[in-house]
């Protein structure tokens, strides 16, 4: 089924772009957004599969992923704020007190 | 090449370009806006996949809630432009790994064997019963427990956000 | 009576325990000395009674094993604490206890006032105990106990003046050299035990059993190996080449010790052992030849050194080495009785000589002490003309000297002459006989020379002691003189136990008591010898001729000594200045000690140090610590992968994913 | 009393509990309680000697289930036979002496110190009486802990290095043994063995190539503990740094664990492999004897010297064990005891002078005989026992070992090893000379006090044993003999049939193996011959 | 497709998730209590939580032996799940006990801490009992999000912030892979139910040849391997452990690791046993890598929390050895080990908390200098934990390792076992190092008298007992572990 494959390829592309973002960006919030991008790519895969398979489990899964993403966003952003409060920055470069 | 394919291609291009923008924009706000655009594109795909409920919550939850939160945070923290200093090795290495991931995923998808349709959900059923209802039925029967767990998850997120973000009272 | 044989070693042991444990408390020298002497004397009496009982038995039954208890038994190895009473052990017991008694008494006087007087007597008793164990043990292992025990006592007594480094060095040297010999003894025991058991299923180390099975042994081959091992043991204990160097050094010990251990008893243990194992030694012509050659060489070699020594005890020490060489020569040519005979006579005259020298030294020391001189009390160059100060000592000393020089009528003559005759006439070594005899004769010449040199330098001529000291020279107390007299008496007449048949016949058939007495012990060896060698008949004329020759030799030696040291004392000096290298070499004992140091001692130390610092510390610990260091370094390196940067962590994760996914993809 | 072994082993634990409730200030009470405990343990162990039936069976056995989960079944299975009997008694005998030896030397943390001692005793005893492989391993490891602390806390200057080295060195070896142990167990389960009981594994036929590996793993662990050349370097360090009691226990008992391990486990479990490794191990043992002697000769520290002498002595023990005949093994086991007594006493002696002078350098001494005659006498006796003078204990063991070695295929090794008797005399006497003889010229030594009553008192039992074992070792040997015969018979490869059959298989399956006895065919032939079998 | 409500409720057996319910309800209640009782001291929350935990534990234990699925197959109550629940409860209980004194000292005494710990526990429990990818995922996320919060809990502390951020970003990143893997597995099998996946995979003619399935399975593993800190997904561990508040570190090291293993075990042994040849090779390599990296790096750490972090990586490696073996010995070993690890590691962290001073919660090894003299009992306890971590008998750590390595040997992974024990021997060094400081070195400065609050004392006692007793009589626990893994 061509259609499924195009969705899958597209999601793969998006997933990879998200990965690249995580690996290259320095702003924590942007990194977080890239992770969201990855999750969305996964969502697309799920939905595409769900449609292909003819059951709704994948879509339910997407629903939960979204919820989790929301929860992560709340906690993550709060964390960034806390970090910013202490360090006046949300560059992940600056999160380097602990090493070795 | 029928019209839906063309439409798919167009939206896909928009999605990819906007995703790339997310990664490349210097200004986090721009990244965020590009991400919102990507979300919209995905919502479009969900609709095309005959999953209107997913498309709706994609926009409501992601574009509406999460991205607003993100943008709010960016504004709150008053972050303007990303770093001036370049980290070429970081960029290079990250890109290389990302591209490898891409190629591999492609390979996986093309080599893999997807299961034959197993469920009884067809376009007709969705059209007749309604997507939301179908989703609801499955969610509150088969996946009741996960659904309930999400409530605690969100509670934790709330409490956590409160603890983490609260300023010290001094 | 025989069952009480254990009393013989027990008495000295008790003496040792009393003196050793309580001596410090007792303090009173007389009591200590009496305990020590009585203990040994009690042994002597017991030994005499045993002897009486033994000669009461028929000759072929004079071999009694007395088992006390089983000592070690593991598998087919069995060693008992058990004693063997036969003519040889009985004779040895008599000699040992007898001479010991005399020397103990002497020591009471000689050691008077020494610090650790009790210690001395304890050690001396312990020595007698060990020696008795050595000579009366009925198996190799018990003999070895005594063997090592006497070595220990020798060590302790040589190092008696332990605060003197030279003394403790000498003690250690004696012990270690003995150990080298013991190593041989052990190997011999092992080989013997193993071979006999393995090939003939006779698992024993008991002498009588071994002798009974003597015919199982082949000629040469394994027996040569076994006996050579034992002989190595003998060279260590009896100070033969190459292990003789400890004995002259052993003179660091008090003089009674030199007399008892390093002249009369312990050093003859090797001879005794060969006698005990004669049935085995005789079965290896190679070993017999080795024994004879080593004995002959030692006799001559030590004699040469003896000519150039100035220390009175050292001269006697080299003389002892030389005389021991004689005994080995005798053993080597199969004249076992002669060897034991010489052992006995030597015990008398050499003990007498040592004790006499002790009396001299004692006196000298006393005199020098009075004038606060640091001159060496043992150096003959400081003596001279002592005859008039200590006549009795002189007399006894002279008797013993005559005996050792081989003047007819004195004990040494009989035994030495017997050895020389046997060396010449015994068919065992064929053409080597003449050479052996020649060596022996030369040694005899030198013996006569240096012994009389000693007498002349010490007792004759002018008194060279530091001015003012001579008035302090005086005869020793009776407790010292009486033992001298006893020993001198035996030195004079001891030879009549073993008068050669030739002379015996001349005087109306005086029997050779000793030969008769010992013959059961050596019967096996004799029989073998007779069976395996062509017994050439030598004429009586030849025997008389050789006897005459040896007398002449002795006289020549004495005359030369008289010429050089009495008539014209300048000649030795001229001689030394004419041949400085030779003299220095002889004076320094042919540099044998130095060679040993160079070849064995120093390399061992260097090797030890090398192995320790080089191998242990550098290599083994180096590897151990090196591994630790490498691991730590590795840890130190990989911890720097942990950069603290989130994107690095993310890369690593992604990289891991990529590698693993790649692996599954392209597998 | 059927559980006499348990009582003996765990009595010290009781003592520990008691000690916990005693305030640490009352040092005298602490010491007394510890001493009383060890003495009680000794007293409990005495009936073992009298009650021991002279046969090859394990006696005083207690065997109850302990762990049963999954494929494993471990049992609390303890008992002794002639091999372990004397080691057990040696342990209980040495412990009170060790406790007494540091009566005054240890002033700090007395409580902890005594607790360590008591724990150590339990560990040691437990290892000797375990008949369950797993139980053995537990005790084997447990004993490291208190010893580690003893070295580390109460040790000398370089104690840190020594303690850690000791611990990790030993741990390293025993870890591989653990792997082998588990592997062996699973081999056993395939053959129907259902628990870790040692006796079950004796009859397990392991194929030779597997044996090679298993034996190697066991042997490594034990070799480190023995210690065999070249794995001995932890020992001098540990000994030098440990407090007196630590050294005594280490030398007298803990090292025995290695040799005991060989005879109890490695050899009977893997007879073919033992034969295969014999030349290799014998070579190391002999190298150890000579090497350690040479190195000991040039040591500057008395304790280090004694430590190296231990290496040499245990080389003899190893040689005796691998002679694999009755004399050799008897000698080795006897030498185990002897070494425990002699070297234990030597370390005590070193402790005495260290306590007085706080130095162990040989050059700091000299002429002590004059100042300390009693000490000198005792020292001399112990030294002589250490150089195996006949009449002392050392001789009997060493002699039997050499006899056994000579009768076995290890003849040439034994000849070389015999030269060790010379070296032993050299280094021991030289050390004795330098410490005790000569002028008393160091002013610090001139005020030394001779041994006090306590010190003499704790040496006397050892001295008695020195002579008793030297003069009348047969009672000891007799109790051992049946067990030794059994093990020797078990370990021996049957003369005619398997000797021929085994050699090719060994070579086929294990080409990497060290030279087998085929190297020395004429030597191995007679060994198997004795008609007694 | 009508819903028969009665039928629906028949599939729901609330007993199955009773412990989760108890903890959740208690958590919510505590949130409210915390709001309405304005007490400065929050110790009462500790005891309340503890009551709940004990109650939950009790309900768990009573179900022992049952095997009930509920919620239409998305969750199960079996011995395996229950054993792990006990582990989580132990970890949670101990974490709760040691928190109070710490947060008070560090002035971050927010009452929300305890509910979050309880919610984390709920998440972990779902990971152990979930039989649906969604349940597993949500359990994982519930646990993770709570842990992110806990890591960054001391919000005024820079290190805590940093730890939280690192954990969050990397955790979310790994979630991405996890989800992608789930998606692929879903695509290949058409279901998210573990049992069904197993059925389909084992029915596939060439499951090993289906790259998508393989990769899906592997990416699925990544998410859990991340949680158990297996190399190369371990990088976050040292930083997060170091930065997080110490009680949270303790909790994090014991609970989530166990939860990760619970999920891994269920997935690998229930869902993908057919692919064992594929994943066992991978785990072999990962186990070696994990052990080696963890141990070798730990050798060079001065910071004690960081050292224990590396050590916890190493311990994950040991447990992976058991997972590689995948037989009952190895898996029961994992169960036993995780329980023991909870006791010994949290115990060790408890001592670290006591030794640490206010404001400098990151003690170095040197801070322990002289502890043996000043606080012998504390030092002995610490030594016990360290010996157990090092795998010395007679502690639980030894028995655990014994079973893990035995499992590997039983399956023929001799070299893996050898590498394992060698690592174990190397690890002794750094554990000993702490003891070296405690006992062999004098304190550099005057040592303050350590105050030990009642909860901490209790936790120490429990940990010590839990470390020592199973070491002496292990079958007490091992037999339950055996029963728990029987169904694999």
Coordinates of N, CA, C and O in Angstrom, one line a residue, chain E residues 5 14 96 102 110 131 162 175 189 193 204 224 247 255 259 268 285 302 321 326 337 394 433 449 451-452 466-467:
Chain E
X5 N -22.0 -2.9 29.3 CA -21.3 -2.4 30.5 C -21.0 -3.5 31.5 O -20.0 -3.6 32.1
X14 N -10.6 -4.8 40.3 CA -9.9 -3.8 40.9 C -8.8 -4.3 41.9 O -7.8 -3.6 42.2
X96 N 11.2 7.4 51.4 CA 10.3 8.3 52.2 C 11.0 8.5 53.6 O 11.1 9.6 54.1
X102 N 16.7 15.0 55.3 CA 17.5 15.7 54.2 C 16.8 17.0 53.8 O 17.4 18.0 53.7
X110 N 9.1 20.6 50.9 CA 7.8 20.7 50.4 C 7.0 19.4 50.6 O 7.5 18.3 50.3
X131 N 0.5 -5.3 30.9 CA 0.7 -6.3 29.8 C 0.2 -5.7 28.5 O -0.1 -6.4 27.6
X162 N 20.1 21.3 37.3 CA 20.8 20.8 36.2 C 20.5 19.3 36.0 O 20.2 18.8 34.9
X175 N 12.4 8.6 25.2 CA 11.0 8.2 25.0 C 10.6 8.2 23.5 O 9.8 7.4 23.0
X189 N 2.7 -6.2 14.3 CA 1.9 -7.2 14.9 C 0.4 -6.8 14.9 O -0.4 -7.6 15.1
X193 N -1.2 -5.5 22.8 CA -1.2 -6.4 24.0 C 0.0 -7.3 23.9 O 0.3 -7.9 22.9
X204 N 5.0 -16.1 13.6 CA 5.6 -15.7 12.3 C 6.5 -16.7 11.8 O 7.3 -17.2 12.5
X224 N 13.8 1.3 27.9 CA 13.9 0.7 29.2 C 15.4 0.6 29.6 O 15.8 0.8 30.7
X247 N 18.2 11.7 48.8 CA 17.2 10.6 48.9 C 16.6 10.2 47.6 O 16.2 9.1 47.4
X255 N 14.5 2.0 42.6 CA 13.2 1.8 42.0 C 13.1 1.7 40.5 O 12.8 0.6 39.9
X259 N 12.1 -1.3 38.0 CA 11.0 -1.2 37.1 C 11.4 -1.4 35.6 O 10.7 -2.1 34.9
X268 N 10.9 -9.0 26.9 CA 11.7 -10.0 26.2 C 11.3 -11.4 26.4 O 11.4 -12.2 25.5
X285 N 26.6 -8.1 24.8 CA 27.6 -7.0 24.5 C 27.3 -5.8 25.5 O 28.2 -5.2 26.1
X302 N 35.8 10.7 43.1 CA 36.0 11.2 44.5 C 34.6 11.5 45.1 O 34.4 11.3 46.3
X321 N 23.5 -9.4 32.9 CA 24.0 -10.8 32.7 C 22.9 -11.8 32.9 O 22.8 -12.7 32.1
X326 N 18.6 -15.3 30.7 CA 17.1 -15.5 30.5 C 16.6 -16.8 30.9 O 15.6 -17.3 30.3
X337 N 18.2 -9.7 43.1 CA 19.3 -8.7 43.1 C 18.7 -7.3 43.2 O 19.2 -6.4 44.0
X394 N 28.8 -12.7 53.7 CA 27.5 -13.3 53.6 C 26.4 -12.2 53.4 O 25.6 -12.0 54.3
X433 N 37.7 1.7 49.0 CA 38.3 3.0 49.1 C 37.5 3.8 50.2 O 38.1 4.5 51.0
X449 N 29.0 15.7 65.4 CA 28.2 14.6 65.8 C 27.0 14.5 64.8 O 26.3 15.4 64.6
X451 N 23.5 13.7 63.6 CA 22.2 13.4 64.2 C 21.5 12.5 63.3 O 21.4 12.6 62.1
X452 N 20.9 11.5 63.9 CA 20.1 10.5 63.1 C 18.7 10.6 63.6 O 18.4 10.3 64.7
X466 N 17.8 -6.0 55.7 CA 17.5 -6.5 54.3 C 18.8 -6.9 53.5 O 18.7 -7.6 52.5
X467 N 19.9 -6.4 54.0 CA 21.1 -6.7 53.3 C 21.8 -8.0 53.9 O 22.3 -8.8 53.1

